[in-house]
Amino acid sequence: MPKLTRFLMRTGASAYEAADAAHEAFAQAAVEWHRIKVPEKWLRTVAYRCYLRQIDHRTHPSDPVPDRPGGTCPVTEVTLREDNQRVLDALAQLPPTQRQVMAWTQDGFTYAEISRELGIEIAAVRQNHRRARMRLKQILGLLTGGTQ
């Protein structure tokens, strides 16, 4: 759950939105388990779709994220260090496809796998990854002689 929540946060979801979408994806996985061949990919794809469906219903909750069974809050498991938050803020400045490609890449998926999951050509995945890396380097001030 924490890994999937972090994946969604890298695609632009808030911690609350990510936890909610991850929970919904796991609930769907319980029903569909017999048909799921690669759970890591299936969960990411379904959770991202759940996150996108939240767009029409987004509010900024005033209540904390509901506890999971056992009384633990999923957001507490994805508490971020300052440098991680800085990277998430930088990722939020990327176009959606670049954010998705970076999120999948950071979770260790190959260009071919990302291409299949996102339904785009491998060359497009490669190009989006390259552009996202360059833009992130600019935003984070990591280019030689670059400014923030």
Short mmCIF file of N, CA and C in Angstrom, two decimals:
data_model
loop_
_atom_site.label_atom_id
_atom_site.label_comp_id
_atom_site.label_asym_id
_atom_site.label_seq_id
_atom_site.Cartn_x
_atom_site.Cartn_y
_atom_site.Cartn_z
N MET A 1 0.82 -1.20 0.00
CA MET A 1 0.00 0.00 0.00
C MET A 1 0.87 1.27 0.00
N PRO A 2 1.89 1.37 0.85
CA PRO A 2 2.72 2.59 0.82
C PRO A 2 3.42 2.81 -0.52
N LYS A 3 3.90 1.73 -1.15
CA LYS A 3 4.60 1.87 -2.43
C LYS A 3 3.64 2.37 -3.50
N LEU A 4 2.42 1.85 -3.52
CA LEU A 4 1.42 2.28 -4.49
C LEU A 4 1.00 3.72 -4.21
N THR A 5 0.90 4.07 -2.95
CA THR A 5 0.53 5.44 -2.57
C THR A 5 1.60 6.42 -3.04
N ARG A 6 2.87 6.07 -2.84
CA ARG A 6 3.96 6.94 -3.30
C ARG A 6 3.96 7.06 -4.82
N PHE A 7 3.69 5.94 -5.51
CA PHE A 7 3.60 5.97 -6.98
C PHE A 7 2.56 7.01 -7.42
N LEU A 8 1.39 6.98 -6.80
CA LEU A 8 0.33 7.92 -7.17
C LEU A 8 0.70 9.36 -6.82
N MET A 9 1.41 9.54 -5.73
CA MET A 9 1.85 10.89 -5.37
C MET A 9 2.82 11.42 -6.42
N ARG A 10 3.64 10.54 -7.00
CA ARG A 10 4.56 10.98 -8.06
C ARG A 10 3.81 11.35 -9.33
N THR A 11 2.59 10.84 -9.51
CA THR A 11 1.81 11.20 -10.69
C THR A 11 1.00 12.47 -10.46
N GLY A 12 1.05 13.02 -9.24
CA GLY A 12 0.37 14.28 -8.97
C GLY A 12 -0.69 14.24 -7.89
N ALA A 13 -0.99 13.08 -7.35
CA ALA A 13 -2.01 12.97 -6.32
C ALA A 13 -1.49 13.48 -4.98
N SER A 14 -2.40 14.08 -4.20
CA SER A 14 -2.04 14.42 -2.82
C SER A 14 -1.96 13.12 -2.03
N ALA A 15 -1.41 13.18 -0.84
CA ALA A 15 -1.32 11.97 -0.01
C ALA A 15 -2.71 11.38 0.24
N TYR A 16 -3.68 12.23 0.48
CA TYR A 16 -5.04 11.78 0.73
C TYR A 16 -5.63 11.12 -0.52
N GLU A 17 -5.50 11.77 -1.67
CA GLU A 17 -6.02 11.21 -2.93
C GLU A 17 -5.33 9.90 -3.27
N ALA A 18 -4.02 9.85 -3.06
CA ALA A 18 -3.25 8.65 -3.37
C ALA A 18 -3.68 7.48 -2.48
N ALA A 19 -3.82 7.75 -1.19
CA ALA A 19 -4.23 6.69 -0.27
C ALA A 19 -5.62 6.17 -0.62
N ASP A 20 -6.53 7.07 -0.97
CA ASP A 20 -7.89 6.69 -1.32
C ASP A 20 -7.90 5.84 -2.60
N ALA A 21 -7.16 6.28 -3.62
CA ALA A 21 -7.12 5.54 -4.89
C ALA A 21 -6.43 4.19 -4.71
N ALA A 22 -5.37 4.15 -3.92
CA ALA A 22 -4.67 2.88 -3.67
C ALA A 22 -5.60 1.90 -2.96
N HIS A 23 -6.32 2.39 -1.99
CA HIS A 23 -7.28 1.54 -1.27
C HIS A 23 -8.32 0.98 -2.22
N GLU A 24 -8.86 1.83 -3.08
CA GLU A 24 -9.87 1.40 -4.05
C GLU A 24 -9.30 0.35 -5.00
N ALA A 25 -8.06 0.54 -5.44
CA ALA A 25 -7.42 -0.43 -6.34
C ALA A 25 -7.24 -1.79 -5.65
N PHE A 26 -6.81 -1.77 -4.40
CA PHE A 26 -6.65 -3.04 -3.68
C PHE A 26 -7.99 -3.73 -3.46
N ALA A 27 -9.04 -2.95 -3.23
CA ALA A 27 -10.37 -3.53 -3.08
C ALA A 27 -10.81 -4.19 -4.38
N GLN A 28 -10.54 -3.54 -5.51
CA GLN A 28 -10.87 -4.14 -6.80
C GLN A 28 -10.02 -5.38 -7.06
N ALA A 29 -8.77 -5.35 -6.63
CA ALA A 29 -7.88 -6.49 -6.83
C ALA A 29 -8.39 -7.72 -6.09
N ALA A 30 -8.97 -7.52 -4.93
CA ALA A 30 -9.50 -8.65 -4.17
C ALA A 30 -10.59 -9.37 -4.95
N VAL A 31 -11.39 -8.61 -5.68
CA VAL A 31 -12.47 -9.20 -6.49
C VAL A 31 -11.92 -9.84 -7.76
N GLU A 32 -10.93 -9.21 -8.37
CA GLU A 32 -10.41 -9.63 -9.68
C GLU A 32 -9.16 -10.51 -9.59
N TRP A 33 -8.76 -10.90 -8.40
CA TRP A 33 -7.47 -11.54 -8.19
C TRP A 33 -7.22 -12.72 -9.14
N HIS A 34 -8.23 -13.51 -9.40
CA HIS A 34 -8.07 -14.70 -10.24
C HIS A 34 -7.71 -14.34 -11.69
N ARG A 35 -7.97 -13.11 -12.12
CA ARG A 35 -7.67 -12.69 -13.49
C ARG A 35 -6.38 -11.88 -13.60
N ILE A 36 -5.81 -11.46 -12.51
CA ILE A 36 -4.65 -10.57 -12.53
C ILE A 36 -3.37 -11.39 -12.72
N LYS A 37 -2.65 -11.09 -13.80
CA LYS A 37 -1.41 -11.82 -14.10
C LYS A 37 -0.18 -11.15 -13.49
N VAL A 38 -0.11 -9.81 -13.55
CA VAL A 38 1.04 -9.08 -13.01
C VAL A 38 0.49 -8.01 -12.05
N PRO A 39 0.35 -8.36 -10.77
CA PRO A 39 -0.28 -7.44 -9.81
C PRO A 39 0.36 -6.06 -9.72
N GLU A 40 1.69 -5.98 -9.84
CA GLU A 40 2.37 -4.69 -9.72
C GLU A 40 1.90 -3.72 -10.80
N LYS A 41 1.76 -4.20 -12.01
CA LYS A 41 1.32 -3.35 -13.11
C LYS A 41 -0.18 -3.08 -13.00
N TRP A 42 -0.95 -4.12 -12.73
CA TRP A 42 -2.40 -4.00 -12.65
C TRP A 42 -2.79 -2.96 -11.60
N LEU A 43 -2.19 -3.06 -10.41
CA LEU A 43 -2.53 -2.13 -9.33
C LEU A 43 -2.20 -0.69 -9.70
N ARG A 44 -1.07 -0.46 -10.32
CA ARG A 44 -0.70 0.90 -10.71
C ARG A 44 -1.68 1.48 -11.73
N THR A 45 -2.02 0.66 -12.72
CA THR A 45 -2.95 1.12 -13.75
C THR A 45 -4.32 1.42 -13.17
N VAL A 46 -4.85 0.51 -12.37
CA VAL A 46 -6.18 0.68 -11.79
C VAL A 46 -6.17 1.83 -10.77
N ALA A 47 -5.14 1.92 -9.96
CA ALA A 47 -5.06 3.00 -8.96
C ALA A 47 -4.99 4.36 -9.64
N TYR A 48 -4.23 4.46 -10.74
CA TYR A 48 -4.15 5.73 -11.45
C TYR A 48 -5.52 6.11 -12.02
N ARG A 49 -6.23 5.13 -12.56
CA ARG A 49 -7.58 5.41 -13.07
C ARG A 49 -8.51 5.84 -11.93
N CYS A 50 -8.39 5.21 -10.79
CA CYS A 50 -9.20 5.61 -9.62
C CYS A 50 -8.88 7.05 -9.23
N TYR A 51 -7.61 7.38 -9.25
CA TYR A 51 -7.20 8.76 -8.94
C TYR A 51 -7.81 9.74 -9.94
N LEU A 52 -7.76 9.41 -11.22
CA LEU A 52 -8.32 10.31 -12.24
C LEU A 52 -9.83 10.48 -12.07
N ARG A 53 -10.51 9.41 -11.66
CA ARG A 53 -11.96 9.52 -11.44
C ARG A 53 -12.30 10.44 -10.26
N GLN A 54 -11.36 10.65 -9.38
CA GLN A 54 -11.59 11.53 -8.23
C GLN A 54 -11.68 12.99 -8.64
N ILE A 55 -11.21 13.34 -9.82
CA ILE A 55 -11.14 14.73 -10.26
C ILE A 55 -12.48 15.44 -10.10
N ASP A 56 -13.57 14.79 -10.51
CA ASP A 56 -14.89 15.42 -10.42
C ASP A 56 -15.39 15.54 -8.99
N HIS A 57 -14.81 14.79 -8.09
CA HIS A 57 -15.31 14.77 -6.72
C HIS A 57 -14.30 15.31 -5.71
N ARG A 58 -13.28 15.99 -6.21
CA ARG A 58 -12.22 16.44 -5.32
C ARG A 58 -12.68 17.55 -4.40
N THR A 59 -12.35 17.39 -3.17
CA THR A 59 -12.50 18.42 -2.16
C THR A 59 -11.26 18.32 -1.29
N HIS A 60 -11.03 19.30 -0.52
CA HIS A 60 -9.92 19.24 0.40
C HIS A 60 -10.47 18.81 1.75
N PRO A 61 -10.26 17.55 2.09
CA PRO A 61 -10.86 17.03 3.32
C PRO A 61 -10.32 17.71 4.56
N SER A 62 -11.20 17.91 5.51
CA SER A 62 -10.75 18.47 6.78
C SER A 62 -10.51 17.37 7.79
N ASP A 63 -11.03 16.19 7.51
CA ASP A 63 -10.81 15.05 8.39
C ASP A 63 -9.53 14.33 7.98
N PRO A 64 -8.91 13.64 8.93
CA PRO A 64 -7.73 12.86 8.56
C PRO A 64 -8.14 11.69 7.67
N VAL A 65 -7.14 11.12 7.02
CA VAL A 65 -7.39 9.94 6.20
C VAL A 65 -7.90 8.84 7.12
N PRO A 66 -8.96 8.14 6.71
CA PRO A 66 -9.49 7.09 7.58
C PRO A 66 -8.47 6.00 7.84
N ASP A 67 -8.56 5.43 9.02
CA ASP A 67 -7.65 4.35 9.39
C ASP A 67 -7.96 3.09 8.61
N ARG A 68 -6.93 2.32 8.38
CA ARG A 68 -7.10 1.00 7.78
C ARG A 68 -7.48 0.04 8.89
N PRO A 69 -7.92 -1.15 8.54
CA PRO A 69 -8.16 -2.15 9.58
C PRO A 69 -6.91 -2.32 10.42
N GLY A 70 -7.06 -2.36 11.69
CA GLY A 70 -5.91 -2.43 12.58
C GLY A 70 -5.56 -1.07 13.15
N GLY A 71 -6.24 0.00 12.67
CA GLY A 71 -6.08 1.31 13.25
C GLY A 71 -4.90 2.12 12.75
N THR A 72 -4.31 1.77 11.62
CA THR A 72 -3.19 2.56 11.12
C THR A 72 -3.63 3.39 9.93
N CYS A 73 -3.07 4.56 9.83
CA CYS A 73 -3.38 5.48 8.74
C CYS A 73 -2.36 5.29 7.63
N PRO A 74 -2.79 5.03 6.38
CA PRO A 74 -1.81 4.78 5.30
C PRO A 74 -0.92 5.98 5.01
N VAL A 75 -1.39 7.19 5.26
CA VAL A 75 -0.58 8.37 4.97
C VAL A 75 0.63 8.46 5.89
N THR A 76 0.51 7.97 7.13
CA THR A 76 1.65 8.02 8.04
C THR A 76 2.80 7.16 7.55
N GLU A 77 2.52 6.18 6.70
CA GLU A 77 3.58 5.32 6.18
C GLU A 77 4.29 5.93 4.98
N VAL A 78 3.78 7.04 4.46
CA VAL A 78 4.44 7.68 3.33
C VAL A 78 4.90 9.08 3.71
N THR A 79 5.19 9.29 4.99
CA THR A 79 5.72 10.56 5.43
C THR A 79 7.00 10.84 4.66
N LEU A 80 7.10 12.04 4.15
CA LEU A 80 8.20 12.37 3.26
C LEU A 80 9.23 13.26 3.94
N ARG A 81 10.48 13.02 3.58
CA ARG A 81 11.53 13.93 4.00
C ARG A 81 11.44 15.17 3.14
N GLU A 82 12.08 16.23 3.56
CA GLU A 82 12.03 17.50 2.83
C GLU A 82 12.50 17.36 1.39
N ASP A 83 13.58 16.60 1.16
CA ASP A 83 14.09 16.45 -0.21
C ASP A 83 13.12 15.64 -1.07
N ASN A 84 12.43 14.66 -0.48
CA ASN A 84 11.41 13.91 -1.23
C ASN A 84 10.25 14.82 -1.61
N GLN A 85 9.85 15.69 -0.71
CA GLN A 85 8.76 16.61 -1.00
C GLN A 85 9.17 17.57 -2.11
N ARG A 86 10.42 17.97 -2.10
CA ARG A 86 10.94 18.86 -3.15
C ARG A 86 10.86 18.19 -4.52
N VAL A 87 11.17 16.90 -4.57
CA VAL A 87 11.07 16.16 -5.84
C VAL A 87 9.62 16.03 -6.27
N LEU A 88 8.72 15.74 -5.33
CA LEU A 88 7.29 15.65 -5.67
C LEU A 88 6.78 16.98 -6.19
N ASP A 89 7.20 18.07 -5.57
CA ASP A 89 6.79 19.39 -6.05
C ASP A 89 7.31 19.65 -7.47
N ALA A 90 8.52 19.19 -7.74
CA ALA A 90 9.08 19.34 -9.09
C ALA A 90 8.32 18.46 -10.09
N LEU A 91 8.01 17.23 -9.70
CA LEU A 91 7.24 16.35 -10.58
C LEU A 91 5.89 16.95 -10.92
N ALA A 92 5.29 17.65 -9.98
CA ALA A 92 3.97 18.26 -10.20
C ALA A 92 4.01 19.32 -11.29
N GLN A 93 5.19 19.82 -11.61
CA GLN A 93 5.32 20.85 -12.63
C GLN A 93 5.45 20.26 -14.04
N LEU A 94 5.54 18.93 -14.13
CA LEU A 94 5.67 18.28 -15.43
C LEU A 94 4.30 18.03 -16.05
N PRO A 95 4.25 17.91 -17.37
CA PRO A 95 3.00 17.50 -18.02
C PRO A 95 2.61 16.09 -17.54
N PRO A 96 1.31 15.77 -17.59
CA PRO A 96 0.84 14.48 -17.05
C PRO A 96 1.55 13.24 -17.59
N THR A 97 1.80 13.17 -18.89
CA THR A 97 2.44 11.97 -19.44
C THR A 97 3.86 11.83 -18.92
N GLN A 98 4.57 12.94 -18.81
CA GLN A 98 5.93 12.88 -18.27
C GLN A 98 5.90 12.44 -16.81
N ARG A 99 4.92 12.92 -16.03
CA ARG A 99 4.79 12.49 -14.64
C ARG A 99 4.55 10.99 -14.57
N GLN A 100 3.66 10.48 -15.42
CA GLN A 100 3.37 9.05 -15.41
C GLN A 100 4.62 8.24 -15.77
N VAL A 101 5.31 8.64 -16.81
CA VAL A 101 6.51 7.92 -17.22
C VAL A 101 7.54 7.91 -16.10
N MET A 102 7.74 9.04 -15.45
CA MET A 102 8.69 9.11 -14.35
C MET A 102 8.25 8.23 -13.18
N ALA A 103 6.97 8.21 -12.87
CA ALA A 103 6.48 7.39 -11.76
C ALA A 103 6.72 5.90 -12.05
N TRP A 104 6.42 5.47 -13.27
CA TRP A 104 6.64 4.07 -13.63
C TRP A 104 8.13 3.75 -13.63
N THR A 105 8.94 4.67 -14.16
CA THR A 105 10.39 4.45 -14.21
C THR A 105 10.97 4.34 -12.80
N GLN A 106 10.52 5.22 -11.91
CA GLN A 106 11.04 5.19 -10.55
C GLN A 106 10.65 3.91 -9.81
N ASP A 107 9.60 3.26 -10.25
CA ASP A 107 9.23 1.99 -9.66
C ASP A 107 9.89 0.80 -10.36
N GLY A 108 10.82 1.08 -11.28
CA GLY A 108 11.65 0.03 -11.85
C GLY A 108 11.13 -0.64 -13.11
N PHE A 109 10.14 -0.06 -13.76
CA PHE A 109 9.61 -0.65 -14.98
C PHE A 109 10.42 -0.20 -16.19
N THR A 110 10.52 -1.09 -17.19
CA THR A 110 11.28 -0.80 -18.41
C THR A 110 10.43 0.06 -19.34
N TYR A 111 11.09 0.63 -20.34
CA TYR A 111 10.37 1.41 -21.34
C TYR A 111 9.30 0.56 -22.04
N ALA A 112 9.64 -0.68 -22.34
CA ALA A 112 8.68 -1.57 -23.02
C ALA A 112 7.45 -1.82 -22.14
N GLU A 113 7.67 -2.06 -20.86
CA GLU A 113 6.55 -2.29 -19.94
C GLU A 113 5.69 -1.04 -19.82
N ILE A 114 6.35 0.10 -19.69
CA ILE A 114 5.62 1.37 -19.57
C ILE A 114 4.82 1.62 -20.84
N SER A 115 5.42 1.35 -21.97
CA SER A 115 4.75 1.53 -23.25
C SER A 115 3.46 0.72 -23.30
N ARG A 116 3.54 -0.54 -22.91
CA ARG A 116 2.34 -1.40 -22.91
C ARG A 116 1.28 -0.89 -21.94
N GLU A 117 1.69 -0.49 -20.75
CA GLU A 117 0.73 -0.07 -19.73
C GLU A 117 0.07 1.26 -20.06
N LEU A 118 0.83 2.19 -20.65
CA LEU A 118 0.28 3.51 -20.97
C LEU A 118 -0.32 3.58 -22.37
N GLY A 119 -0.05 2.56 -23.18
CA GLY A 119 -0.59 2.54 -24.53
C GLY A 119 0.05 3.55 -25.46
N ILE A 120 1.34 3.79 -25.26
CA ILE A 120 2.08 4.70 -26.13
C ILE A 120 3.33 3.98 -26.65
N GLU A 121 3.89 4.49 -27.73
CA GLU A 121 5.07 3.87 -28.35
C GLU A 121 6.27 3.96 -27.40
N ILE A 122 7.17 2.99 -27.55
CA ILE A 122 8.39 2.98 -26.73
C ILE A 122 9.19 4.26 -26.96
N ALA A 123 9.24 4.72 -28.21
CA ALA A 123 9.97 5.96 -28.50
C ALA A 123 9.36 7.14 -27.75
N ALA A 124 8.05 7.15 -27.61
CA ALA A 124 7.38 8.23 -26.87
C ALA A 124 7.70 8.14 -25.38
N VAL A 125 7.78 6.93 -24.86
CA VAL A 125 8.16 6.75 -23.45
C VAL A 125 9.57 7.28 -23.24
N ARG A 126 10.48 6.87 -24.12
CA ARG A 126 11.88 7.29 -24.03
C ARG A 126 11.98 8.82 -24.09
N GLN A 127 11.26 9.42 -25.04
CA GLN A 127 11.32 10.87 -25.21
C GLN A 127 10.72 11.60 -24.00
N ASN A 128 9.59 11.11 -23.49
CA ASN A 128 8.98 11.73 -22.32
C ASN A 128 9.89 11.60 -21.10
N HIS A 129 10.56 10.47 -20.98
CA HIS A 129 11.48 10.27 -19.86
C HIS A 129 12.66 11.24 -19.96
N ARG A 130 13.22 11.36 -21.17
CA ARG A 130 14.36 12.27 -21.37
C ARG A 130 13.96 13.72 -21.07
N ARG A 131 12.82 14.13 -21.60
CA ARG A 131 12.35 15.50 -21.37
C ARG A 131 12.04 15.75 -19.89
N ALA A 132 11.44 14.78 -19.25
CA ALA A 132 11.12 14.92 -17.83
C ALA A 132 12.40 15.05 -17.00
N ARG A 133 13.39 14.23 -17.30
CA ARG A 133 14.67 14.32 -16.57
C ARG A 133 15.33 15.69 -16.75
N MET A 134 15.34 16.18 -17.98
CA MET A 134 15.93 17.49 -18.23
C MET A 134 15.17 18.59 -17.47
N ARG A 135 13.87 18.55 -17.53
CA ARG A 135 13.06 19.56 -16.85
C ARG A 135 13.24 19.47 -15.34
N LEU A 136 13.29 18.27 -14.80
CA LEU A 136 13.49 18.10 -13.36
C LEU A 136 14.86 18.64 -12.94
N LYS A 137 15.87 18.39 -13.77
CA LYS A 137 17.20 18.93 -13.47
C LYS A 137 17.17 20.45 -13.43
N GLN A 138 16.42 21.06 -14.36
CA GLN A 138 16.29 22.53 -14.37
C GLN A 138 15.58 23.00 -13.10
N ILE A 139 14.45 22.39 -12.81
CA ILE A 139 13.64 22.80 -11.65
C ILE A 139 14.43 22.65 -10.35
N LEU A 140 15.16 21.54 -10.23
CA LEU A 140 15.88 21.25 -8.99
C LEU A 140 17.27 21.90 -8.95
N GLY A 141 17.62 22.60 -10.03
CA GLY A 141 18.92 23.28 -10.06
C GLY A 141 20.10 22.35 -10.15
N LEU A 142 19.94 21.23 -10.87
CA LEU A 142 21.00 20.24 -10.95
C LEU A 142 21.81 20.30 -12.22
N LEU A 143 21.47 21.21 -13.12
CA LEU A 143 22.26 21.37 -14.34
C LEU A 143 23.52 22.15 -14.03
N THR A 144 24.60 21.81 -14.70
CA THR A 144 25.86 22.52 -14.52
C THR A 144 25.64 23.98 -14.89
N GLY A 145 25.87 24.86 -13.92
CA GLY A 145 25.69 26.29 -14.17
C GLY A 145 24.23 26.68 -14.21
N GLY A 146 23.32 25.74 -13.88
CA GLY A 146 21.88 26.02 -13.93
C GLY A 146 21.41 26.80 -12.73
N THR A 147 20.29 27.43 -12.88
CA THR A 147 19.68 28.13 -11.77
C THR A 147 18.36 27.49 -11.44
N GLN A 148 17.89 27.78 -10.25
CA GLN A 148 16.60 27.24 -9.83
C GLN A 148 15.57 28.11 -10.33
#
